[in-house]
Amino acid sequence: GAVVSQHPSRVICKSGTSVKIECRSLDFQATTMFWYRQFPKQSLMLMATSNEGSKATYEQGVEKDKFLINHASLTLSTLTVTSAHPEDSSFYICSATGTADLEAFFGQGTRLTVV
Amino acid sequence: AQSVTQPDIHITVSEGASLELRCNYSYGATPYLFWYVQSPGQGLQLLLKYFSGDTLVQGIKGFEAEFKRSQSSFNLRKPSVHWSDAAEYFCAVGDGGDDKIIFGKGTRLHILP
């Protein structure tokens, strides 16, 4: 089946620095990618939807300037957490849908810890 | 290691028929369990979740799921499906003390008129 690779799986960074998370579709073209954030003991929160070649659509309450999303190609989307703070520490996961039947595939997730 | 298995990749049912989507998990303690639905081109929508308490959980859109610890299962059910239920369904397990979440590979539901 199709594979979505998310990298890194874990990252620790200092407050004030920026962190980039990559989401790659390895064997299919991902026309749409979704970025989610998981909080402890809560359900997944959709942060933004990105379509290749266009600006991401952010959900209400998600800071566009803080969570920069780029979807420059059909196989790669990146989420950059800018000027990270401890409250940004979380588990981030991406999913991608292809052109064939819009089936969704998930990355393995990234655990971000801001110290 | 934690894992989630959805054994059925595709399921086809007739409109008005009952539905059961299977989900099995592997986890050392009591997990947090979720069912999400994704319609084409849309993000995930939470159908229901189980954290503790009553093992039969009611969700939105007429869905329910039952946590069976002895079988490590959290199957999703609906007594009568509608054409609008055609979508992809994901079971997920979360760590109660953490925020990591693991998804099953999904089950695509097709509805026959």
PDB file of C-alpha atoms in Angstrom:
ATOM      1  CA  GLY A   1       0.000   0.000   0.000  1.00  0.00           C
ATOM      2  CA  ALA A   2       0.889   3.651  -0.234  1.00  0.00           C
ATOM      3  CA  VAL A   3       3.363   5.047   2.278  1.00  0.00           C
ATOM      4  CA  VAL A   4       3.584   8.439   3.882  1.00  0.00           C
ATOM      5  CA  SER A   5       6.855   9.157   5.585  1.00  0.00           C
ATOM      6  CA  GLN A   6       7.002  11.810   8.276  1.00  0.00           C
ATOM      7  CA  HIS A   7      10.323  13.073   9.558  1.00  0.00           C
ATOM      8  CA  PRO A   8      11.619  13.498  12.173  1.00  0.00           C
ATOM      9  CA  SER A   9       9.785  11.158  14.501  1.00  0.00           C
ATOM     10  CA  ARG A  10      11.099  13.039  17.515  1.00  0.00           C
ATOM     11  CA  VAL A  11      12.639  16.458  17.906  1.00  0.00           C
ATOM     12  CA  ILE A  12      13.682  18.514  20.893  1.00  0.00           C
ATOM     13  CA  CYS A  13      14.366  22.188  20.401  1.00  0.00           C
ATOM     14  CA  LYS A  14      14.991  25.276  22.461  1.00  0.00           C
ATOM     15  CA  SER A  15      12.415  27.992  22.948  1.00  0.00           C
ATOM     16  CA  GLY A  16      12.600  30.595  20.249  1.00  0.00           C
ATOM     17  CA  THR A  17      13.964  28.338  17.558  1.00  0.00           C
ATOM     18  CA  SER A  18      12.131  27.002  14.533  1.00  0.00           C
ATOM     19  CA  VAL A  19      11.483  23.391  13.678  1.00  0.00           C
ATOM     20  CA  LYS A  20      10.583  21.902  10.326  1.00  0.00           C
ATOM     21  CA  ILE A  21       8.590  18.693   9.962  1.00  0.00           C
ATOM     22  CA  GLU A  22       8.430  16.931   6.618  1.00  0.00           C
ATOM     23  CA  CYS A  23       5.671  14.784   5.247  1.00  0.00           C
ATOM     24  CA  ARG A  24       6.447  12.817   2.095  1.00  0.00           C
ATOM     25  CA  SER A  25       4.322  10.539  -0.017  1.00  0.00           C
ATOM     26  CA  LEU A  26       6.749   7.872  -1.164  1.00  0.00           C
ATOM     27  CA  ASP A  27       4.911   6.106  -3.946  1.00  0.00           C
ATOM     28  CA  PHE A  28       2.018   8.292  -4.959  1.00  0.00           C
ATOM     29  CA  GLN A  29       1.248  11.878  -5.740  1.00  0.00           C
ATOM     30  CA  ALA A  30      -0.433  13.624  -2.853  1.00  0.00           C
ATOM     31  CA  THR A  31      -2.670  16.361  -4.105  1.00  0.00           C
ATOM     32  CA  THR A  32      -3.877  17.200  -0.621  1.00  0.00           C
ATOM     33  CA  MET A  33      -2.106  16.953   2.704  1.00  0.00           C
ATOM     34  CA  PHE A  34      -3.574  17.510   6.134  1.00  0.00           C
ATOM     35  CA  TRP A  35      -1.710  18.530   9.255  1.00  0.00           C
ATOM     36  CA  TYR A  36      -3.063  17.585  12.661  1.00  0.00           C
ATOM     37  CA  ARG A  37      -2.080  18.142  16.230  1.00  0.00           C
ATOM     38  CA  GLN A  38      -2.836  15.712  19.008  1.00  0.00           C
ATOM     39  CA  PHE A  39      -3.263  16.885  22.576  1.00  0.00           C
ATOM     40  CA  PRO A  40      -3.140  14.477  25.520  1.00  0.00           C
ATOM     41  CA  LYS A  41      -6.465  12.866  26.252  1.00  0.00           C
ATOM     42  CA  GLN A  42      -8.180  14.721  23.437  1.00  0.00           C
ATOM     43  CA  SER A  43      -9.147  14.026  19.878  1.00  0.00           C
ATOM     44  CA  LEU A  44      -7.068  15.054  16.920  1.00  0.00           C
ATOM     45  CA  MET A  45      -7.196  18.688  15.885  1.00  0.00           C
ATOM     46  CA  LEU A  46      -7.000  19.605  12.225  1.00  0.00           C
ATOM     47  CA  MET A  47      -4.589  22.478  11.809  1.00  0.00           C
ATOM     48  CA  ALA A  48      -4.578  23.055   8.096  1.00  0.00           C
ATOM     49  CA  THR A  49      -5.216  21.607   4.679  1.00  0.00           C
ATOM     50  CA  SER A  50      -2.700  22.107   1.929  1.00  0.00           C
ATOM     51  CA  ASN A  51      -3.058  21.560  -1.769  1.00  0.00           C
ATOM     52  CA  GLU A  52      -0.030  21.346  -4.006  1.00  0.00           C
ATOM     53  CA  GLY A  53       0.967  24.680  -5.406  1.00  0.00           C
ATOM     54  CA  SER A  54      -1.450  26.773  -3.413  1.00  0.00           C
ATOM     55  CA  LYS A  55      -1.593  28.366  -0.001  1.00  0.00           C
ATOM     56  CA  ALA A  56      -2.700  26.246   2.915  1.00  0.00           C
ATOM     57  CA  THR A  57      -6.134  26.661   4.398  1.00  0.00           C
ATOM     58  CA  TYR A  58      -5.869  27.055   8.148  1.00  0.00           C
ATOM     59  CA  GLU A  59      -8.521  26.101  10.650  1.00  0.00           C
ATOM     60  CA  GLN A  60      -9.922  28.746  12.922  1.00  0.00           C
ATOM     61  CA  GLY A  61      -7.651  29.497  15.829  1.00  0.00           C
ATOM     62  CA  VAL A  62      -4.469  28.214  14.178  1.00  0.00           C
ATOM     63  CA  GLU A  63      -1.831  30.902  13.752  1.00  0.00           C
ATOM     64  CA  LYS A  64      -0.709  31.046  10.154  1.00  0.00           C
ATOM     65  CA  ASP A  65       2.494  32.901  10.936  1.00  0.00           C
ATOM     66  CA  LYS A  66       3.465  30.443  13.603  1.00  0.00           C
ATOM     67  CA  PHE A  67       2.695  27.231  11.759  1.00  0.00           C
ATOM     68  CA  LEU A  68       4.022  27.692   8.256  1.00  0.00           C
ATOM     69  CA  ILE A  69       2.900  25.079   5.785  1.00  0.00           C
ATOM     70  CA  ASN A  70       4.450  24.607   2.389  1.00  0.00           C
ATOM     71  CA  HIS A  71       3.272  22.126  -0.221  1.00  0.00           C
ATOM     72  CA  ALA A  72       5.658  22.820  -3.031  1.00  0.00           C
ATOM     73  CA  SER A  73       5.457  19.468  -4.770  1.00  0.00           C
ATOM     74  CA  LEU A  74       3.086  16.552  -5.130  1.00  0.00           C
ATOM     75  CA  THR A  75       5.188  14.449  -2.791  1.00  0.00           C
ATOM     76  CA  LEU A  76       6.259  16.836  -0.062  1.00  0.00           C
ATOM     77  CA  SER A  77       4.596  19.088   2.459  1.00  0.00           C
ATOM     78  CA  THR A  78       6.379  20.758   5.344  1.00  0.00           C
ATOM     79  CA  LEU A  79       5.168  22.216   8.600  1.00  0.00           C
ATOM     80  CA  THR A  80       7.488  24.747  10.229  1.00  0.00           C
ATOM     81  CA  VAL A  81       6.854  25.719  13.812  1.00  0.00           C
ATOM     82  CA  THR A  82       8.380  29.162  14.112  1.00  0.00           C
ATOM     83  CA  SER A  83       9.653  30.674  17.343  1.00  0.00           C
ATOM     84  CA  ALA A  84       8.638  27.569  19.214  1.00  0.00           C
ATOM     85  CA  HIS A  85       7.458  27.759  22.799  1.00  0.00           C
ATOM     86  CA  PRO A  86       6.908  24.998  25.352  1.00  0.00           C
ATOM     87  CA  GLU A  87       3.161  25.129  24.723  1.00  0.00           C
ATOM     88  CA  ASP A  88       3.854  24.053  21.141  1.00  0.00           C
ATOM     89  CA  SER A  89       5.105  20.743  22.454  1.00  0.00           C
ATOM     90  CA  SER A  90       2.801  18.139  21.030  1.00  0.00           C
ATOM     91  CA  PHE A  91       2.401  15.226  18.658  1.00  0.00           C
ATOM     92  CA  TYR A  92       1.975  16.345  15.072  1.00  0.00           C
ATOM     93  CA  ILE A  93       0.753  14.031  12.350  1.00  0.00           C
ATOM     94  CA  CYS A  94       0.178  14.462   8.656  1.00  0.00           C
ATOM     95  CA  SER A  95      -1.985  12.620   6.197  1.00  0.00           C
ATOM     96  CA  ALA A  96      -2.030  12.650   2.439  1.00  0.00           C
ATOM     97  CA  THR A  97      -4.598  11.846  -0.180  1.00  0.00           C
ATOM     98  CA  GLY A  98      -3.764  10.959  -3.742  1.00  0.00           C
ATOM     99  CA  THR A  99      -5.456  11.537  -7.011  1.00  0.00           C
ATOM    100  CA  ALA A 100      -6.681   8.007  -7.622  1.00  0.00           C
ATOM    101  CA  ASP A 101      -9.467   7.541  -5.111  1.00  0.00           C
ATOM    102  CA  LEU A 102      -8.743  10.133  -2.462  1.00  0.00           C
ATOM    103  CA  GLU A 103      -7.839   7.429   0.040  1.00  0.00           C
ATOM    104  CA  ALA A 104      -5.985   8.854   3.022  1.00  0.00           C
ATOM    105  CA  PHE A 105      -2.640   7.674   4.375  1.00  0.00           C
ATOM    106  CA  PHE A 106      -1.035   8.772   7.618  1.00  0.00           C
ATOM    107  CA  GLY A 107       2.517   9.561   8.554  1.00  0.00           C
ATOM    108  CA  GLN A 108       4.021   8.101  11.690  1.00  0.00           C
ATOM    109  CA  GLY A 109       3.828  11.395  13.535  1.00  0.00           C
ATOM    110  CA  THR A 110       6.369  13.732  15.081  1.00  0.00           C
ATOM    111  CA  ARG A 111       6.817  14.297  18.787  1.00  0.00           C
ATOM    112  CA  LEU A 112       7.940  17.879  19.305  1.00  0.00           C
ATOM    113  CA  THR A 113       9.317  18.891  22.672  1.00  0.00           C
ATOM    114  CA  VAL A 114      10.233  22.525  23.228  1.00  0.00           C
ATOM    115  CA  VAL A 115      12.468  23.173  26.213  1.00  0.00           C
TER     116      VAL A 115
ATOM    117  CA  ALA B   1       4.435  -1.771  20.709  1.00  0.00           C
ATOM    118  CA  GLN B   2       1.089  -0.177  20.169  1.00  0.00           C
ATOM    119  CA  SER B   3      -0.744  -1.071  16.995  1.00  0.00           C
ATOM    120  CA  VAL B   4      -4.156  -0.788  15.440  1.00  0.00           C
ATOM    121  CA  THR B   5      -5.561  -3.244  12.943  1.00  0.00           C
ATOM    122  CA  GLN B   6      -8.519  -2.673  10.710  1.00  0.00           C
ATOM    123  CA  PRO B   7      -8.798  -6.003   8.918  1.00  0.00           C
ATOM    124  CA  ASP B   8     -11.250  -4.865   6.253  1.00  0.00           C
ATOM    125  CA  ILE B   9      -9.838  -2.543   3.614  1.00  0.00           C
ATOM    126  CA  HIS B  10     -13.144  -2.215   1.786  1.00  0.00           C
ATOM    127  CA  ILE B  11     -16.691  -2.958   2.884  1.00  0.00           C
ATOM    128  CA  THR B  12     -19.823  -2.677   0.778  1.00  0.00           C
ATOM    129  CA  VAL B  13     -23.295  -2.608   2.266  1.00  0.00           C
ATOM    130  CA  SER B  14     -26.704  -1.744   0.933  1.00  0.00           C
ATOM    131  CA  GLU B  15     -28.397   1.441   2.013  1.00  0.00           C
ATOM    132  CA  GLY B  16     -30.543   0.728   5.040  1.00  0.00           C
ATOM    133  CA  ALA B  17     -28.530  -2.299   6.082  1.00  0.00           C
ATOM    134  CA  SER B  18     -26.614  -2.544   9.316  1.00  0.00           C
ATOM    135  CA  LEU B  19     -22.890  -1.938   9.499  1.00  0.00           C
ATOM    136  CA  GLU B  20     -20.019  -3.118  11.635  1.00  0.00           C
ATOM    137  CA  LEU B  21     -16.439  -1.991  11.073  1.00  0.00           C
ATOM    138  CA  ARG B  22     -13.809  -3.933  12.925  1.00  0.00           C
ATOM    139  CA  CYS B  23     -10.902  -2.553  14.892  1.00  0.00           C
ATOM    140  CA  ASN B  24      -8.401  -4.438  17.024  1.00  0.00           C
ATOM    141  CA  TYR B  25      -5.631  -2.859  18.993  1.00  0.00           C
ATOM    142  CA  SER B  26      -2.539  -3.890  20.797  1.00  0.00           C
ATOM    143  CA  TYR B  27      -1.740  -1.907  23.895  1.00  0.00           C
ATOM    144  CA  GLY B  28      -0.398  -2.662  27.332  1.00  0.00           C
ATOM    145  CA  ALA B  29      -2.804  -0.599  29.408  1.00  0.00           C
ATOM    146  CA  THR B  30      -6.276   0.772  28.896  1.00  0.00           C
ATOM    147  CA  PRO B  31      -6.060   2.784  25.724  1.00  0.00           C
ATOM    148  CA  TYR B  32      -7.877   5.825  24.565  1.00  0.00           C
ATOM    149  CA  LEU B  33      -9.808   4.787  21.460  1.00  0.00           C
ATOM    150  CA  PHE B  34     -11.201   6.832  18.643  1.00  0.00           C
ATOM    151  CA  TRP B  35     -13.146   6.423  15.452  1.00  0.00           C
ATOM    152  CA  TYR B  36     -12.787   9.069  12.774  1.00  0.00           C
ATOM    153  CA  VAL B  37     -14.408   9.458   9.388  1.00  0.00           C
ATOM    154  CA  GLN B  38     -12.898  11.107   6.363  1.00  0.00           C
ATOM    155  CA  SER B  39     -14.941  12.083   3.347  1.00  0.00           C
ATOM    156  CA  PRO B  40     -13.104  12.645   0.051  1.00  0.00           C
ATOM    157  CA  GLY B  41     -11.101  15.857   0.119  1.00  0.00           C
ATOM    158  CA  GLN B  42     -12.018  16.573   3.725  1.00  0.00           C
ATOM    159  CA  GLY B  43     -10.145  16.333   6.999  1.00  0.00           C
ATOM    160  CA  LEU B  44     -10.914  13.823   9.698  1.00  0.00           C
ATOM    161  CA  GLN B  45     -14.080  14.143  11.718  1.00  0.00           C
ATOM    162  CA  LEU B  46     -14.370  12.550  15.122  1.00  0.00           C
ATOM    163  CA  LEU B  47     -17.254  10.105  15.351  1.00  0.00           C
ATOM    164  CA  LEU B  48     -16.760   8.972  18.913  1.00  0.00           C
ATOM    165  CA  LYS B  49     -14.152   8.225  21.541  1.00  0.00           C
ATOM    166  CA  TYR B  50     -13.671   5.991  24.534  1.00  0.00           C
ATOM    167  CA  PHE B  51     -11.580   7.029  27.488  1.00  0.00           C
ATOM    168  CA  SER B  52     -13.201   5.187  30.384  1.00  0.00           C
ATOM    169  CA  GLY B  53     -16.572   4.250  31.860  1.00  0.00           C
ATOM    170  CA  ASP B  54     -19.400   2.727  29.884  1.00  0.00           C
ATOM    171  CA  THR B  55     -17.945   0.444  27.257  1.00  0.00           C
ATOM    172  CA  LEU B  56     -20.711   1.210  24.776  1.00  0.00           C
ATOM    173  CA  VAL B  57     -20.062   4.640  23.350  1.00  0.00           C
ATOM    174  CA  GLN B  58     -22.531   6.694  21.376  1.00  0.00           C
ATOM    175  CA  GLY B  59     -21.274   9.013  18.687  1.00  0.00           C
ATOM    176  CA  ILE B  60     -22.503  11.374  16.054  1.00  0.00           C
ATOM    177  CA  LYS B  61     -24.460  10.428  12.945  1.00  0.00           C
ATOM    178  CA  GLY B  62     -26.036   7.428  14.656  1.00  0.00           C
ATOM    179  CA  PHE B  63     -22.768   5.538  15.160  1.00  0.00           C
ATOM    180  CA  GLU B  64     -21.808   3.603  18.247  1.00  0.00           C
ATOM    181  CA  ALA B  65     -18.817   1.521  19.278  1.00  0.00           C
ATOM    182  CA  GLU B  66     -18.205  -1.038  21.963  1.00  0.00           C
ATOM    183  CA  PHE B  67     -14.932  -1.457  23.818  1.00  0.00           C
ATOM    184  CA  LYS B  68     -14.264  -5.118  24.571  1.00  0.00           C
ATOM    185  CA  ARG B  69     -11.135  -5.470  26.613  1.00  0.00           C
ATOM    186  CA  SER B  70     -11.124  -9.278  26.429  1.00  0.00           C
ATOM    187  CA  GLN B  71     -11.050  -9.127  22.641  1.00  0.00           C
ATOM    188  CA  SER B  72      -8.925  -5.974  22.344  1.00  0.00           C
ATOM    189  CA  SER B  73     -11.571  -4.643  20.026  1.00  0.00           C
ATOM    190  CA  PHE B  74     -13.416  -1.410  19.452  1.00  0.00           C
ATOM    191  CA  ASN B  75     -15.825  -2.132  16.620  1.00  0.00           C
ATOM    192  CA  LEU B  76     -17.928   0.602  15.087  1.00  0.00           C
ATOM    193  CA  ARG B  77     -21.608  -0.048  14.365  1.00  0.00           C
ATOM    194  CA  LYS B  78     -24.588   1.620  12.806  1.00  0.00           C
ATOM    195  CA  PRO B  79     -28.029  -0.008  12.596  1.00  0.00           C
ATOM    196  CA  SER B  80     -28.989   1.492   9.242  1.00  0.00           C
ATOM    197  CA  VAL B  81     -26.553   3.147   6.864  1.00  0.00           C
ATOM    198  CA  HIS B  82     -27.297   6.049   4.587  1.00  0.00           C
ATOM    199  CA  TRP B  83     -25.701   6.804   1.231  1.00  0.00           C
ATOM    200  CA  SER B  84     -23.964   9.773   2.851  1.00  0.00           C
ATOM    201  CA  ASP B  85     -22.051   7.378   5.119  1.00  0.00           C
ATOM    202  CA  ALA B  86     -19.842   6.343   2.210  1.00  0.00           C
ATOM    203  CA  ALA B  87     -16.374   7.438   3.313  1.00  0.00           C
ATOM    204  CA  GLU B  88     -13.180   6.157   4.836  1.00  0.00           C
ATOM    205  CA  TYR B  89     -13.212   5.236   8.501  1.00  0.00           C
ATOM    206  CA  PHE B  90     -10.193   5.202  10.764  1.00  0.00           C
ATOM    207  CA  CYS B  91      -9.764   3.619  14.134  1.00  0.00           C
ATOM    208  CA  ALA B  92      -7.076   5.123  16.352  1.00  0.00           C
ATOM    209  CA  VAL B  93      -5.506   4.405  19.718  1.00  0.00           C
ATOM    210  CA  GLY B  94      -3.953   6.962  21.987  1.00  0.00           C
ATOM    211  CA  ASP B  95      -1.821   6.737  25.063  1.00  0.00           C
ATOM    212  CA  GLY B  96      -3.701   7.970  28.090  1.00  0.00           C
ATOM    213  CA  GLY B  97      -0.647   9.593  29.578  1.00  0.00           C
ATOM    214  CA  ASP B  98       0.708  10.994  26.383  1.00  0.00           C
ATOM    215  CA  ASP B  99      -0.425  12.584  23.181  1.00  0.00           C
ATOM    216  CA  LYS B 100       0.846  10.054  20.684  1.00  0.00           C
ATOM    217  CA  ILE B 101      -1.823   8.563  18.484  1.00  0.00           C
ATOM    218  CA  ILE B 102      -1.659   5.641  16.105  1.00  0.00           C
ATOM    219  CA  PHE B 103      -4.063   5.129  13.257  1.00  0.00           C
ATOM    220  CA  GLY B 104      -5.267   1.984  11.594  1.00  0.00           C
ATOM    221  CA  LYS B 105      -4.987   1.806   7.825  1.00  0.00           C
ATOM    222  CA  GLY B 106      -8.633   2.627   7.374  1.00  0.00           C
ATOM    223  CA  THR B 107     -11.722   0.924   5.967  1.00  0.00           C
ATOM    224  CA  ARG B 108     -13.375   2.312   2.878  1.00  0.00           C
ATOM    225  CA  LEU B 109     -17.161   2.015   3.113  1.00  0.00           C
ATOM    226  CA  HIS B 110     -19.181   1.751  -0.084  1.00  0.00           C
ATOM    227  CA  ILE B 111     -22.958   2.039  -0.073  1.00  0.00           C
ATOM    228  CA  LEU B 112     -25.145   0.327  -2.645  1.00  0.00           C
ATOM    229  CA  PRO B 113     -28.404   2.064  -3.522  1.00  0.00           C
TER     230      PRO B 113
END
